[in-house]
Amino acid sequence: MHQIQWQDRFNIGVEIVDQAHRRLFSIVQKIMDLYLEKHEDRFACVEGIKYFKAYAIQHFAEEEAYMREIGYSGYPAHKRHHDRMKLETLPALEQALYESDFSIEAVQRFIGVCTGWLTGHIIMEDRAITGGSFRDFPLFQPDGQLALVRGMILTPLQEMFGSEVQLIGSFTTRRSVADARYYQLIYRTGDGRRLRFILVIGESMLRRAAGLMFGMELYNRSEIVRFAVQEIAQNLVQRAAATFEKDPNVYQLEEERTLESREFDQIFQERAPRHSLLFRIKEDCFALCFDLLDAGGQVA
């Protein structure tokens, strides 16, 4: 039986916040127990998901009140993360559940996305409330890759995985990532500028990462893990976009999707991304590619 375990290293030091996070994890675990493990009826799953949604919204309100009380400067951006989860992500997951009559895949997606979002949000956003954050990293400069990497990738990943993350050097398609998955996000500004980010990460690394982050013992391929780590990957890529401007509102998410390997290869064949970096965590490698695009979608 799979277990999603809360880990004390995810505490941020504010009891009302940490208590809510622990409760949200326990609700997700209960949904998994009832529907995926014990195969209880749909009613139990419906009630569990309703409770998760209601409790998450209550937690967002309490956390936002705390941020206002202490005068937290990152409050507006943080609230936008809450609003997107509350107004977009959760309703979309709920709609998929009802449209599929609570299929196993839809329930797995709900559990995976919620678990991944919580984990990434706690480490990358909530930790910032108490100053243990990675928000104040240098803004991107054309030749400032190392400053960008340290702030945007290395520190959060080391916190998540509990292992040192090393920057190896430039990534090319010849320096392959075994059994790779490709997650792309594209952002757009009002004047037509676009940013493209692609995270290249192997299936084996996703599974081992999930074991470290969620305390899950994974003997078989788990769709829950795939959805959870994909959500964290998107959080990391969104974090990268914020390094290009002081105002996080400058770039708005236009597209997020998984690329086929042929699509990724074609990007490098036509014109390789301006910045492509390769990293190692223990025996696993992953890569991050990012570049500016003009209004026509070409590398600027």
PDB file of C-alpha atoms in Angstrom, residues 140 148 152-153 182-188 194-200 233-245 251-259 264 267 273-277 287-293:
ATOM      1  CA  PHE A 140      18.663  37.094 -14.732  1.00  0.00           C
ATOM      2  CA  LEU A 148      20.225  32.145 -11.756  1.00  0.00           C
ATOM      3  CA  MET A 152      16.175  29.218  -8.875  1.00  0.00           C
ATOM      4  CA  ILE A 153      17.206  25.559  -9.103  1.00  0.00           C
ATOM      5  CA  TYR A 182      10.067  16.937 -21.308  1.00  0.00           C
ATOM      6  CA  TYR A 183       7.965  19.583 -19.519  1.00  0.00           C
ATOM      7  CA  GLN A 184       7.552  22.895 -21.359  1.00  0.00           C
ATOM      8  CA  LEU A 185       6.120  26.203 -20.129  1.00  0.00           C
ATOM      9  CA  ILE A 186       5.847  29.327 -22.270  1.00  0.00           C
ATOM     10  CA  TYR A 187       5.207  32.807 -20.860  1.00  0.00           C
ATOM     11  CA  ARG A 188       4.146  35.949 -22.752  1.00  0.00           C
ATOM     12  CA  ARG A 194       7.911  35.193 -24.767  1.00  0.00           C
ATOM     13  CA  LEU A 195       9.963  32.973 -22.499  1.00  0.00           C
ATOM     14  CA  ARG A 196      10.284  29.237 -23.035  1.00  0.00           C
ATOM     15  CA  PHE A 197      11.404  26.818 -20.320  1.00  0.00           C
ATOM     16  CA  ILE A 198      11.880  23.080 -20.758  1.00  0.00           C
ATOM     17  CA  LEU A 199      12.712  20.705 -17.924  1.00  0.00           C
ATOM     18  CA  VAL A 200      14.261  17.396 -19.027  1.00  0.00           C
ATOM     19  CA  ALA A 233       8.516  20.553 -12.160  1.00  0.00           C
ATOM     20  CA  GLN A 234       6.074  23.211 -13.317  1.00  0.00           C
ATOM     21  CA  ASN A 235       6.606  25.121 -10.059  1.00  0.00           C
ATOM     22  CA  LEU A 236      10.348  25.131 -10.698  1.00  0.00           C
ATOM     23  CA  VAL A 237       9.890  26.368 -14.239  1.00  0.00           C
ATOM     24  CA  GLN A 238       7.497  29.097 -13.084  1.00  0.00           C
ATOM     25  CA  ARG A 239      10.142  30.103 -10.579  1.00  0.00           C
ATOM     26  CA  ALA A 240      12.651  30.443 -13.398  1.00  0.00           C
ATOM     27  CA  ALA A 241      10.359  32.842 -15.252  1.00  0.00           C
ATOM     28  CA  ALA A 242      10.239  35.143 -12.228  1.00  0.00           C
ATOM     29  CA  THR A 243      14.004  35.728 -12.488  1.00  0.00           C
ATOM     30  CA  PHE A 244      13.650  37.610 -15.763  1.00  0.00           C
ATOM     31  CA  GLU A 245      11.761  40.598 -14.324  1.00  0.00           C
ATOM     32  CA  TYR A 251       5.105  37.379 -17.770  1.00  0.00           C
ATOM     33  CA  GLN A 252       1.828  35.473 -17.898  1.00  0.00           C
ATOM     34  CA  LEU A 253       1.658  31.726 -18.439  1.00  0.00           C
ATOM     35  CA  GLU A 254       0.514  31.041 -21.997  1.00  0.00           C
ATOM     36  CA  GLU A 255       1.114  27.310 -22.403  1.00  0.00           C
ATOM     37  CA  GLU A 256       2.150  24.316 -20.314  1.00  0.00           C
ATOM     38  CA  ARG A 257       2.422  20.818 -21.695  1.00  0.00           C
ATOM     39  CA  THR A 258       4.541  17.695 -21.986  1.00  0.00           C
ATOM     40  CA  LEU A 259       6.613  17.472 -25.186  1.00  0.00           C
ATOM     41  CA  PHE A 264      12.189  18.345 -28.209  1.00  0.00           C
ATOM     42  CA  ILE A 267      13.756  22.407 -31.144  1.00  0.00           C
ATOM     43  CA  PRO A 273      17.925  27.151 -26.708  1.00  0.00           C
ATOM     44  CA  ARG A 274      20.262  29.936 -25.689  1.00  0.00           C
ATOM     45  CA  HIS A 275      20.815  28.443 -22.232  1.00  0.00           C
ATOM     46  CA  SER A 276      20.810  24.676 -21.661  1.00  0.00           C
ATOM     47  CA  LEU A 277      22.180  23.443 -18.345  1.00  0.00           C
ATOM     48  CA  ALA A 287      18.508  19.470 -17.615  1.00  0.00           C
ATOM     49  CA  LEU A 288      16.901  22.900 -17.846  1.00  0.00           C
ATOM     50  CA  CYS A 289      16.675  24.769 -21.144  1.00  0.00           C
ATOM     51  CA  PHE A 290      15.443  28.363 -21.313  1.00  0.00           C
ATOM     52  CA  ASP A 291      15.448  31.148 -23.869  1.00  0.00           C
ATOM     53  CA  LEU A 292      13.728  34.308 -25.065  1.00  0.00           C
ATOM     54  CA  LEU A 293      11.459  34.065 -28.102  1.00  0.00           C
TER      55      LEU A 293
END
